[in-house]
Amino acid sequence: MDPNATNDKGKDKDKGGDKDKDKDAAGPQGPGKRPDRPKEADAATDVRLDDVPPTGDAAGQTMAPAGLSSPLGQSAPEIPQAPTPDLPAAIDFKEIEQYMNSQGDGFAQANSQYHHLTITVSKLRANSKMFLNMREDQWAMWTAGSRRGMRGVAIEATKDPVLYLSSFLVNAREMYLQTYADSTEMQIFLYVHTPQTSLRGRVDLPPGASVTLESRSDRSSLIGLSSFSIEF
Amino acid sequence: MHEKTIPVVLLFSNVAANSNLSINLTTPGVKWSLGGGSPDSLGFSYNVIPDIPNQTTSCIKAISFDDDQLTVVTAEAAPASSSFTLTLALTTDGTDYLQGYCSLNNDAIVYGYFGAERPVQWRNGRISAVLNGTMNQFCPVLMSVNGANAGARVEIGLSIPDGEGAVAWTLGPDYDNSMGLSLYSNTGSIGLSQMNYTANRIVLQTASSSSSSQNTAIGLVAFVTWKTERPRYIYLSLFSDSGVSVNAQVGNTQPQYISPTTTLFTL
């Protein structure tokens, strides 16, 4: 595992044994994001992570770099190293699946959350396709949630009399909708199962269409061929 | 808790307009899910598999599912009777059967294909299904052949990357309910003059003076097996008269059209 990798993979594998009770801090960015260099903070965290004892995270404190276990703001963080130019290795999806499914319920609840997401697709014209997928380096899966309640995965036509789709597909990593008539608005509700605090992906829309992703705390609206990042 | 995920295909027919239809599972330990699998798996899909009924209009207003219940709400403006195909996954903790009930209009039928077994027929009322053991050495391939006019020849070749062992077309697993090799047509008679099924290739030859319509889609379910370790990919290739297209779904991955050259399908 490349310790300089800036993706979430290295970070979360090392957290494997943690009993991190504070769910909100369970992410590389930490609760008090420094607006100037969130990316560098990731790099610094990942670089130093081998030196940080796991208990440093257990109190739910920020991922202060350089092995500091002091709370946020007490000492100036070290200037982080620039990430190496090597791209992170493409993750074999089977690794992600195994990681998600291998945790017992207790651990899964503490570290891998199920975050509800609403995806609203507006003005998707006839005979066109909306394609949305997660970036390949994300440790996440679309799921129907973890509890036995009645909310799972749903696709609805909210403003039209019919769901004008000739086909659609939602699997653990991607989704697409294909229309046969002009659609005013469609909504997809589902859950993201992930230990990350945000999700990155890409969307491919025809002209005139837009898609809005809404989580419990964040919203992102996109058009055309775009990448997105949404916080949970 | 040993969780197993079984891909499911649900073929709905004669579904009424303006209704709430649902399929409810009552067996603990069995639930609907998106399934995991590779990024190119079918997951939860509508009218994606190769041999869907030939229609573009939809009758659906909303579809949703959670652990126990799959619900389809049909639109007021839908035709009086519609058909469509959904795929989904069933996650079980090792339970080898399921029970539940369907709320459908009385004319509606749901054919449920679990894994590669022959379908169960569900109507309004109590339902059940037996979930057979996993097929360890087999993978079903569903193909839809289009544009095979009279006197056309269609050959589908099978191979794998060098050094990955050996694969062959086969009749499938030997338990009773397996679908086995199936040849069918949704729209009319098939009009074949010859079919040849060998380890490396499947050859179909349509009759030269066939009375069937030119655009009959031929459906074919075949199985692939391998000698030692499960290969990562298989290669299919198509040798046929011009105008023929074959859409293939290997296992539970999204369908792809087979090219005249090697086309890669993940297993």
Short mmCIF file of C-alpha atoms in Angstrom, two decimals:
data_model
loop_
_atom_site.label_atom_id
_atom_site.label_comp_id
_atom_site.label_asym_id
_atom_site.label_seq_id
_atom_site.Cartn_x
_atom_site.Cartn_y
_atom_site.Cartn_z
CA MET A 1 0.00 0.00 0.00
CA ASP A 2 1.48 3.30 -1.00
CA PRO A 3 1.55 5.46 2.10
CA ASN A 4 1.57 8.54 -0.05
CA ALA A 5 -1.65 7.65 -1.75
CA THR A 6 -4.11 10.43 -1.27
CA ASN A 7 -7.23 8.39 -1.73
CA ASP A 8 -9.39 7.27 1.11
CA LYS A 9 -8.37 3.67 0.71
CA GLY A 10 -5.15 3.80 2.73
CA LYS A 11 -6.81 5.86 5.38
CA ASP A 12 -9.71 3.58 5.98
CA LYS A 13 -7.77 0.33 5.89
CA ASP A 14 -5.60 1.54 8.74
CA LYS A 15 -8.65 2.46 10.72
CA GLY A 16 -9.70 -1.14 10.52
CA GLY A 17 -9.41 -1.83 14.20
CA ASP A 18 -10.80 1.39 15.52
CA LYS A 19 -13.77 1.74 17.78
CA ASP A 20 -14.51 5.21 16.58
CA LYS A 21 -17.64 6.26 18.36
CA ASP A 22 -17.84 9.75 17.00
CA LYS A 23 -19.30 9.10 13.62
CA ASP A 24 -19.10 12.65 12.40
CA ALA A 25 -15.36 12.83 12.74
CA ALA A 26 -14.79 9.55 11.03
CA GLY A 27 -13.39 11.06 7.89
CA PRO A 28 -10.10 12.29 6.57
CA GLN A 29 -11.30 15.87 6.50
CA GLY A 30 -12.14 16.02 10.19
CA PRO A 31 -14.88 18.16 11.71
CA GLY A 32 -13.13 21.47 11.39
CA LYS A 33 -12.11 21.57 7.79
CA ARG A 34 -9.40 24.03 7.06
CA PRO A 35 -10.79 25.76 3.98
CA ASP A 36 -7.43 26.48 2.43
CA ARG A 37 -6.01 23.08 1.90
CA PRO A 38 -8.35 20.21 2.51
CA LYS A 39 -6.46 18.13 -0.03
CA GLU A 40 -3.12 18.68 1.63
CA ALA A 41 -4.63 17.77 4.95
CA ASP A 42 -5.59 14.46 3.41
CA ALA A 43 -2.09 13.95 2.12
CA ALA A 44 -0.53 14.82 5.42
CA THR A 45 -2.89 12.52 7.25
CA ASP A 46 -2.19 9.65 4.94
CA VAL A 47 1.53 10.20 4.99
CA ARG A 48 1.65 10.26 8.76
CA LEU A 49 -0.97 7.67 9.35
CA ASP A 50 1.47 4.84 9.87
CA ASP A 51 2.88 6.68 12.85
CA VAL A 52 -0.42 7.56 14.45
CA PRO A 53 -1.53 5.00 16.99
CA PRO A 54 -5.13 3.94 16.39
CA THR A 55 -6.25 5.29 19.73
CA GLY A 56 -5.40 8.76 18.48
CA ASP A 57 -8.62 8.61 16.50
CA ALA A 58 -10.73 6.95 19.12
CA ALA A 59 -11.63 10.13 20.92
CA GLY A 60 -13.16 11.35 17.72
CA GLN A 61 -10.79 14.22 17.38
CA THR A 62 -9.68 15.77 14.22
CA MET A 63 -7.23 14.03 11.99
CA ALA A 64 -4.45 16.39 12.94
CA PRO A 65 -1.40 15.61 10.87
CA ALA A 66 2.09 14.72 12.01
CA GLY A 67 0.89 12.27 14.60
CA LEU A 68 -0.40 14.99 16.87
CA SER A 69 -3.09 13.77 19.19
CA SER A 70 -3.85 17.24 20.47
CA PRO A 71 -7.21 18.79 19.63
CA LEU A 72 -7.68 20.98 16.63
CA GLY A 73 -5.94 24.32 16.77
CA GLN A 74 -3.41 23.72 19.51
CA SER A 75 -0.35 23.49 17.32
CA ALA A 76 0.35 24.51 13.81
CA PRO A 77 0.25 21.57 11.47
CA GLU A 78 3.43 20.64 9.68
CA ILE A 79 3.78 21.64 6.08
CA PRO A 80 2.58 18.51 4.35
CA GLN A 81 4.51 16.78 1.62
CA ALA A 82 3.21 17.15 -1.88
CA PRO A 83 1.53 13.95 -2.97
CA THR A 84 3.60 11.83 -5.32
CA PRO A 85 2.61 11.97 -8.97
CA ASP A 86 1.68 8.28 -9.01
CA LEU A 87 -2.02 7.79 -9.45
CA PRO A 88 -3.67 5.68 -6.77
CA ALA A 89 -4.04 2.11 -7.91
CA ALA A 90 -7.44 1.32 -9.33
CA ILE A 91 -9.41 -0.47 -6.67
CA ASP A 92 -10.72 -3.91 -7.47
CA PHE A 93 -14.40 -3.68 -6.66
CA LYS A 94 -14.29 -7.07 -4.98
CA GLU A 95 -12.00 -5.56 -2.34
CA ILE A 96 -14.55 -2.88 -1.63
CA GLU A 97 -17.35 -5.40 -1.43
CA GLN A 98 -15.38 -7.68 0.86
CA TYR A 99 -14.47 -4.80 3.12
CA MET A 100 -18.08 -3.65 3.37
CA ASN A 101 -19.45 -7.10 4.03
CA SER A 102 -16.73 -8.37 6.31
CA GLN A 103 -17.50 -6.08 9.19
CA GLY A 104 -19.83 -7.28 11.88
CA ASP A 105 -22.84 -5.20 12.71
CA GLY A 106 -21.21 -3.27 15.51
CA PHE A 107 -18.29 -2.16 13.47
CA ALA A 108 -20.41 -1.47 10.44
CA GLN A 109 -22.60 0.86 12.44
CA ALA A 110 -19.68 2.72 13.91
CA ASN A 111 -17.60 3.16 10.81
CA SER A 112 -19.57 2.41 7.72
CA GLN A 113 -22.64 4.52 7.64
CA TYR A 114 -25.69 4.35 5.47
CA HIS A 115 -26.38 7.83 4.15
CA HIS A 116 -29.64 8.65 2.47
CA LEU A 117 -29.39 10.37 -0.88
CA THR A 118 -32.04 11.95 -3.08
CA ILE A 119 -31.24 12.36 -6.76
CA THR A 120 -33.56 14.62 -8.74
CA VAL A 121 -33.30 14.52 -12.52
CA SER A 122 -34.95 17.47 -14.26
CA LYS A 123 -35.87 18.00 -17.88
CA LEU A 124 -34.37 14.86 -19.31
CA ARG A 125 -35.52 15.04 -22.90
CA ALA A 126 -36.87 12.21 -25.01
CA ASN A 127 -34.53 9.45 -26.22
CA SER A 128 -31.66 10.49 -24.01
CA LYS A 129 -29.68 8.94 -21.20
CA MET A 130 -28.51 10.14 -17.82
CA PHE A 131 -25.52 8.25 -16.49
CA LEU A 132 -24.20 8.65 -12.95
CA ASN A 133 -21.43 6.68 -11.33
CA MET A 134 -19.06 6.77 -8.42
CA ARG A 135 -15.43 7.51 -9.05
CA GLU A 136 -13.38 4.33 -9.20
CA ASP A 137 -11.40 5.08 -6.05
CA GLN A 138 -14.41 5.51 -3.79
CA TRP A 139 -15.02 2.98 -1.01
CA ALA A 140 -18.77 3.07 -1.31
CA MET A 141 -21.77 1.16 -2.63
CA TRP A 142 -25.33 2.13 -3.42
CA THR A 143 -27.63 0.02 -1.26
CA ALA A 144 -31.19 -0.20 -0.01
CA GLY A 145 -30.14 0.69 3.52
CA SER A 146 -29.51 -1.36 6.62
CA ARG A 147 -32.69 -1.29 8.67
CA ARG A 148 -35.94 -3.19 8.23
CA GLY A 149 -38.04 -0.10 7.60
CA MET A 150 -39.96 0.70 4.47
CA ARG A 151 -37.50 3.10 2.88
CA GLY A 152 -35.14 1.46 0.46
CA VAL A 153 -34.54 2.29 -3.16
CA ALA A 154 -37.25 4.17 -5.03
CA ILE A 155 -37.63 5.73 -8.47
CA GLU A 156 -40.60 8.01 -9.07
CA ALA A 157 -42.04 10.32 -11.65
CA THR A 158 -42.86 13.33 -9.51
CA LYS A 159 -44.35 15.71 -12.07
CA ASP A 160 -45.28 13.53 -15.02
CA PRO A 161 -48.20 11.11 -15.18
CA VAL A 162 -45.86 8.26 -16.21
CA LEU A 163 -42.22 7.46 -15.59
CA TYR A 164 -41.06 8.07 -19.16
CA LEU A 165 -38.24 5.56 -19.05
CA SER A 166 -37.57 2.89 -21.63
CA SER A 167 -35.00 1.41 -19.25
CA PHE A 168 -33.13 2.16 -16.07
CA LEU A 169 -30.45 0.45 -14.03
CA VAL A 170 -29.13 0.98 -10.50
CA ASN A 171 -26.38 -1.28 -9.23
CA ALA A 172 -23.84 -0.98 -6.45
CA ARG A 173 -21.70 1.57 -8.30
CA GLU A 174 -23.59 3.26 -11.10
CA MET A 175 -26.99 4.12 -12.44
CA TYR A 176 -28.53 5.22 -15.69
CA LEU A 177 -31.93 6.31 -16.93
CA GLN A 178 -33.01 6.21 -20.55
CA THR A 179 -36.09 8.10 -21.65
CA TYR A 180 -38.54 7.68 -24.50
CA ALA A 181 -40.41 10.94 -23.95
CA ASP A 182 -39.65 14.34 -22.46
CA SER A 183 -39.50 13.97 -18.72
CA THR A 184 -40.11 16.92 -16.40
CA GLU A 185 -38.77 15.45 -13.21
CA MET A 186 -37.83 12.08 -11.78
CA GLN A 187 -36.48 11.29 -8.35
CA ILE A 188 -34.32 8.44 -7.14
CA PHE A 189 -34.00 7.71 -3.42
CA LEU A 190 -31.36 5.37 -2.14
CA TYR A 191 -28.59 4.90 0.41
CA VAL A 192 -24.82 5.07 0.16
CA HIS A 193 -23.00 2.56 2.30
CA THR A 194 -19.56 3.97 3.05
CA PRO A 195 -17.06 4.82 5.78
CA GLN A 196 -16.25 8.05 3.91
CA THR A 197 -17.82 11.38 4.82
CA SER A 198 -18.33 12.36 1.21
CA LEU A 199 -18.85 10.78 -2.14
CA ARG A 200 -17.31 11.69 -5.46
CA GLY A 201 -18.54 10.66 -8.85
CA ARG A 202 -19.39 11.71 -12.35
CA VAL A 203 -22.56 12.47 -14.19
CA ASP A 204 -23.31 12.54 -17.91
CA LEU A 205 -26.38 14.47 -19.00
CA PRO A 206 -27.73 15.63 -22.35
CA PRO A 207 -28.15 19.38 -22.91
CA GLY A 208 -31.02 20.96 -21.03
CA ALA A 209 -31.10 18.36 -18.27
CA SER A 210 -29.85 18.83 -14.74
CA VAL A 211 -29.42 16.56 -11.77
CA THR A 212 -29.44 17.52 -8.08
CA LEU A 213 -28.05 15.28 -5.38
CA GLU A 214 -29.19 15.94 -1.83
CA SER A 215 -27.91 14.31 1.28
CA ARG A 216 -28.89 15.05 4.85
CA SER A 217 -26.52 17.99 4.98
CA ASP A 218 -25.44 18.87 1.47
CA ARG A 219 -26.72 19.61 -2.03
CA SER A 220 -25.03 19.53 -5.41
CA SER A 221 -26.56 20.44 -8.80
CA LEU A 222 -24.97 19.52 -12.09
CA ILE A 223 -25.39 19.80 -15.82
CA GLY A 224 -23.65 18.31 -18.82
CA LEU A 225 -20.62 16.11 -18.24
CA SER A 226 -19.52 16.83 -14.66
CA SER A 227 -17.86 15.42 -11.64
CA PHE A 228 -19.48 15.90 -8.26
CA SER A 229 -18.62 15.68 -4.60
CA ILE A 230 -21.28 15.57 -1.95
CA GLU A 231 -20.90 15.60 1.81
CA PHE A 232 -23.01 13.43 4.08
CA MET B 1 -24.12 -15.42 9.09
CA HIS B 2 -23.32 -16.54 5.62
CA GLU B 3 -24.99 -14.13 3.25
CA LYS B 4 -25.68 -15.15 -0.28
CA THR B 5 -26.95 -12.96 -3.08
CA ILE B 6 -29.07 -14.45 -5.84
CA PRO B 7 -29.86 -12.45 -8.97
CA VAL B 8 -33.57 -12.39 -9.72
CA VAL B 9 -35.43 -11.59 -12.93
CA LEU B 10 -39.12 -10.75 -12.59
CA LEU B 11 -41.17 -10.76 -15.75
CA PHE B 12 -44.49 -9.00 -15.19
CA SER B 13 -47.31 -9.48 -17.67
CA ASN B 14 -50.94 -8.35 -17.88
CA VAL B 15 -50.36 -5.69 -15.29
CA ALA B 16 -53.30 -3.30 -14.86
CA ALA B 17 -53.11 0.47 -15.03
CA ASN B 18 -53.60 2.76 -12.05
CA SER B 19 -52.72 0.15 -9.45
CA ASN B 20 -50.41 -0.52 -6.54
CA LEU B 21 -48.73 -3.86 -7.08
CA SER B 22 -46.44 -5.42 -4.57
CA ILE B 23 -44.47 -8.54 -3.88
CA ASN B 24 -43.94 -9.06 -0.17
CA LEU B 25 -41.52 -11.49 1.43
CA THR B 26 -42.46 -12.93 4.80
CA THR B 27 -39.54 -15.29 5.37
CA PRO B 28 -37.04 -13.89 7.86
CA GLY B 29 -33.55 -14.04 6.52
CA VAL B 30 -34.55 -13.27 2.96
CA LYS B 31 -34.68 -9.75 1.62
CA TRP B 32 -34.67 -7.80 -1.59
CA SER B 33 -31.45 -5.92 -2.22
CA LEU B 34 -29.45 -4.12 -4.87
CA GLY B 35 -26.91 -6.90 -4.75
CA GLY B 36 -23.20 -6.24 -4.90
CA GLY B 37 -21.21 -7.74 -7.63
CA SER B 38 -18.99 -6.01 -10.11
CA PRO B 39 -19.65 -2.49 -11.35
CA ASP B 40 -21.12 -3.95 -14.53
CA SER B 41 -23.71 -6.09 -12.77
CA LEU B 42 -27.41 -5.77 -13.47
CA GLY B 43 -28.47 -4.71 -10.00
CA PHE B 44 -31.95 -3.21 -9.97
CA SER B 45 -32.99 -2.60 -13.53
CA TYR B 46 -36.04 -2.17 -15.73
CA ASN B 47 -36.22 -3.53 -19.27
CA VAL B 48 -32.48 -3.99 -19.64
CA ILE B 49 -32.07 -7.73 -20.16
CA PRO B 50 -31.73 -8.84 -23.78
CA ASP B 51 -35.09 -10.48 -24.42
CA ILE B 52 -37.44 -7.79 -23.13
CA PRO B 53 -40.90 -7.41 -24.61
CA ASN B 54 -40.64 -5.14 -27.59
CA GLN B 55 -42.09 -1.87 -26.38
CA THR B 56 -40.88 1.56 -25.54
CA THR B 57 -43.78 3.04 -23.62
CA SER B 58 -43.88 2.54 -19.90
CA CYS B 59 -46.81 1.91 -17.60
CA ILE B 60 -45.01 2.84 -14.42
CA LYS B 61 -45.34 5.83 -12.16
CA ALA B 62 -43.01 4.68 -9.38
CA ILE B 63 -41.01 1.63 -8.37
CA SER B 64 -39.49 1.09 -4.98
CA PHE B 65 -38.27 -1.70 -2.81
CA ASP B 66 -37.03 -2.23 0.71
CA ASP B 67 -36.08 -5.40 2.55
CA ASP B 68 -39.47 -7.06 2.41
CA GLN B 69 -41.53 -5.36 -0.21
CA LEU B 70 -41.19 -4.55 -3.89
CA THR B 71 -43.83 -2.03 -4.96
CA VAL B 72 -44.80 -0.93 -8.43
CA VAL B 73 -47.27 1.88 -8.91
CA THR B 74 -48.72 1.95 -12.40
CA ALA B 75 -49.86 5.14 -14.05
CA GLU B 76 -53.44 6.17 -14.68
CA ALA B 77 -52.62 6.81 -18.30
CA ALA B 78 -51.07 3.39 -18.86
CA PRO B 79 -52.64 0.86 -21.19
CA ALA B 80 -55.09 -1.54 -19.60
CA SER B 81 -52.58 -4.37 -19.70
CA SER B 82 -48.80 -4.06 -19.76
CA SER B 83 -45.65 -6.12 -19.52
CA PHE B 84 -42.18 -5.30 -18.32
CA THR B 85 -39.11 -6.93 -16.82
CA LEU B 86 -37.33 -6.05 -13.62
CA THR B 87 -34.08 -7.42 -12.27
CA LEU B 88 -33.25 -7.33 -8.60
CA ALA B 89 -31.26 -9.35 -6.11
CA LEU B 90 -32.27 -11.51 -3.21
CA THR B 91 -29.96 -11.61 -0.21
CA THR B 92 -30.39 -14.62 2.03
CA ASP B 93 -28.67 -15.78 5.16
CA GLY B 94 -28.59 -19.34 3.89
CA THR B 95 -32.35 -19.96 3.89
CA ASP B 96 -33.15 -22.07 0.86
CA TYR B 97 -36.75 -21.01 0.26
CA LEU B 98 -38.91 -17.96 0.46
CA GLN B 99 -42.57 -17.35 1.13
CA GLY B 100 -44.70 -14.28 0.80
CA TYR B 101 -47.66 -12.79 -0.97
CA CYS B 102 -48.35 -10.78 -4.08
CA SER B 103 -50.85 -7.98 -4.48
CA LEU B 104 -51.60 -7.87 -8.17
CA ASN B 105 -54.64 -7.64 -10.37
CA ASN B 106 -56.07 -11.08 -10.96
CA ASP B 107 -54.95 -11.32 -14.58
CA ALA B 108 -51.38 -10.42 -13.87
CA ILE B 109 -48.65 -13.04 -13.78
CA VAL B 110 -45.12 -12.61 -12.49
CA TYR B 111 -42.49 -15.09 -13.68
CA GLY B 112 -39.63 -15.18 -11.21
CA TYR B 113 -36.26 -16.47 -12.35
CA PHE B 114 -33.96 -17.09 -9.41
CA GLY B 115 -30.38 -17.61 -10.52
CA ALA B 116 -30.63 -19.82 -13.59
CA GLU B 117 -33.60 -21.89 -12.51
CA ARG B 118 -36.80 -22.39 -14.39
CA PRO B 119 -39.25 -19.68 -13.44
CA VAL B 120 -41.85 -19.73 -10.72
CA GLN B 121 -45.29 -18.41 -11.60
CA TRP B 122 -46.72 -15.95 -9.15
CA ARG B 123 -50.22 -14.55 -9.19
CA ASN B 124 -52.27 -12.49 -6.79
CA GLY B 125 -52.11 -14.29 -3.46
CA ARG B 126 -49.64 -16.43 -1.60
CA ILE B 127 -46.31 -17.18 -3.26
CA SER B 128 -43.18 -19.17 -2.59
CA ALA B 129 -39.96 -20.19 -4.26
CA VAL B 130 -37.26 -22.74 -3.60
CA LEU B 131 -33.77 -21.31 -3.84
CA ASN B 132 -31.43 -24.01 -5.03
CA GLY B 133 -27.78 -24.36 -4.33
CA THR B 134 -25.25 -22.21 -6.09
CA MET B 135 -23.84 -23.29 -9.37
CA ASN B 136 -20.15 -23.42 -8.76
CA GLN B 137 -18.94 -24.52 -12.13
CA PHE B 138 -21.53 -22.96 -14.39
CA CYS B 139 -22.54 -19.56 -15.62
CA PRO B 140 -25.72 -18.93 -17.63
CA VAL B 141 -25.58 -16.88 -20.81
CA LEU B 142 -28.77 -15.31 -22.13
CA MET B 143 -28.63 -14.25 -25.77
CA SER B 144 -31.12 -12.51 -28.00
CA VAL B 145 -30.55 -12.93 -31.73
CA ASN B 146 -32.10 -10.26 -33.94
CA GLY B 147 -32.22 -9.74 -37.67
CA ALA B 148 -31.74 -13.39 -38.60
CA ASN B 149 -33.69 -13.43 -41.85
CA ALA B 150 -34.53 -16.54 -43.81
CA GLY B 151 -31.50 -18.64 -44.62
CA ALA B 152 -29.19 -16.80 -42.21
CA ARG B 153 -26.37 -18.43 -40.35
CA VAL B 154 -25.40 -17.32 -36.86
CA GLU B 155 -22.34 -18.70 -35.10
CA ILE B 156 -21.37 -17.72 -31.56
CA GLY B 157 -17.86 -18.72 -30.57
CA LEU B 158 -16.57 -19.09 -27.02
CA SER B 159 -12.98 -18.80 -25.81
CA ILE B 160 -10.96 -17.45 -22.91
CA PRO B 161 -7.69 -15.57 -22.49
CA ASP B 162 -4.59 -17.66 -22.99
CA GLY B 163 -3.39 -19.45 -19.93
CA GLU B 164 -6.69 -19.30 -18.06
CA GLY B 165 -7.63 -22.94 -18.54
CA ALA B 166 -10.51 -24.16 -20.67
CA VAL B 167 -14.18 -23.23 -21.05
CA ALA B 168 -16.97 -24.93 -22.93
CA TRP B 169 -20.64 -24.52 -23.74
CA THR B 170 -22.62 -27.03 -21.69
CA LEU B 171 -26.16 -28.00 -20.74
CA GLY B 172 -25.87 -26.54 -17.27
CA PRO B 173 -26.00 -27.82 -13.71
CA ASP B 174 -27.55 -31.20 -13.12
CA TYR B 175 -30.18 -30.35 -10.54
CA ASP B 176 -33.79 -30.69 -11.57
CA ASN B 177 -34.92 -27.10 -11.69
CA SER B 178 -32.08 -25.75 -13.75
CA MET B 179 -33.14 -23.98 -16.90
CA GLY B 180 -30.78 -25.94 -19.09
CA LEU B 181 -30.31 -25.14 -22.73
CA SER B 182 -33.37 -23.17 -23.89
CA LEU B 183 -34.33 -21.87 -27.30
CA TYR B 184 -37.43 -19.73 -27.60
CA SER B 185 -39.17 -16.91 -29.38
CA ASN B 186 -41.35 -14.25 -27.78
CA THR B 187 -42.98 -13.13 -30.98
CA GLY B 188 -43.46 -16.02 -33.32
CA SER B 189 -42.05 -19.28 -34.52
CA ILE B 190 -38.31 -19.63 -34.65
CA GLY B 191 -37.96 -21.21 -38.06
CA LEU B 192 -34.63 -22.91 -37.62
CA SER B 193 -33.43 -25.46 -40.09
CA GLN B 194 -30.46 -26.44 -37.98
CA MET B 195 -28.92 -25.90 -34.58
CA ASN B 196 -25.47 -27.11 -33.64
CA TYR B 197 -24.29 -26.90 -30.03
CA THR B 198 -20.69 -27.88 -29.40
CA ALA B 199 -18.13 -27.08 -26.73
CA ASN B 200 -16.70 -24.13 -28.64
CA ARG B 201 -19.53 -22.77 -30.72
CA ILE B 202 -23.26 -22.55 -31.13
CA VAL B 203 -24.53 -22.44 -34.70
CA LEU B 204 -28.07 -21.52 -35.71
CA GLN B 205 -29.27 -21.73 -39.27
CA THR B 206 -32.67 -20.31 -40.11
CA ALA B 207 -34.83 -22.01 -42.71
CA SER B 208 -34.45 -20.53 -46.18
CA SER B 209 -38.13 -20.48 -46.94
CA SER B 210 -39.34 -19.77 -43.47
CA SER B 211 -42.83 -18.39 -43.06
CA SER B 212 -41.98 -16.65 -39.81
CA SER B 213 -41.64 -12.91 -39.72
CA GLN B 214 -38.27 -11.53 -40.62
CA ASN B 215 -37.76 -9.73 -37.37
CA THR B 216 -38.38 -12.58 -35.00
CA ALA B 217 -36.07 -12.37 -32.07
CA ILE B 218 -34.64 -15.72 -31.09
CA GLY B 219 -33.90 -16.19 -27.41
CA LEU B 220 -31.22 -18.61 -26.31
CA VAL B 221 -30.12 -19.63 -22.83
CA ALA B 222 -26.86 -21.58 -22.73
CA PHE B 223 -24.37 -22.39 -20.01
CA VAL B 224 -20.63 -22.02 -19.83
CA THR B 225 -18.47 -24.26 -17.69
CA TRP B 226 -14.78 -24.37 -16.93
CA LYS B 227 -12.30 -27.01 -15.89
CA THR B 228 -10.34 -25.71 -12.95
CA GLU B 229 -10.51 -22.18 -11.62
CA ARG B 230 -13.25 -19.78 -12.55
CA PRO B 231 -11.83 -17.55 -15.29
CA ARG B 232 -12.07 -13.80 -14.89
CA TYR B 233 -13.41 -13.23 -18.38
CA ILE B 234 -14.78 -15.14 -21.30
CA TYR B 235 -14.64 -14.09 -24.90
CA LEU B 236 -17.61 -14.42 -27.21
CA SER B 237 -17.44 -13.75 -30.90
CA LEU B 238 -20.08 -13.62 -33.58
CA PHE B 239 -19.76 -14.94 -37.12
CA SER B 240 -22.94 -14.37 -39.02
CA ASP B 241 -24.62 -12.99 -42.09
CA SER B 242 -24.88 -9.23 -42.17
CA GLY B 243 -27.73 -7.63 -40.35
CA VAL B 244 -27.68 -10.11 -37.48
CA SER B 245 -27.05 -8.77 -34.02
CA VAL B 246 -26.72 -10.78 -30.83
CA ASN B 247 -27.19 -9.16 -27.43
CA ALA B 248 -25.70 -11.30 -24.68
CA GLN B 249 -25.93 -11.28 -20.91
CA VAL B 250 -23.37 -13.46 -19.14
CA GLY B 251 -24.36 -14.33 -15.61
CA ASN B 252 -25.63 -11.22 -13.90
CA THR B 253 -23.66 -8.64 -15.87
CA GLN B 254 -25.17 -5.97 -18.07
CA PRO B 255 -25.83 -7.11 -21.63
CA GLN B 256 -23.44 -6.34 -24.44
CA TYR B 257 -23.68 -6.85 -28.18
CA ILE B 258 -21.29 -9.53 -29.43
CA SER B 259 -18.85 -8.27 -32.04
CA PRO B 260 -17.36 -10.19 -34.95
CA THR B 261 -14.14 -10.09 -32.96
CA THR B 262 -13.52 -11.25 -29.39
CA THR B 263 -15.91 -9.49 -27.03
CA LEU B 264 -15.01 -9.57 -23.36
CA PHE B 265 -17.54 -10.54 -20.71
CA THR B 266 -16.69 -10.70 -17.02
CA LEU B 267 -17.71 -13.83 -15.18
#
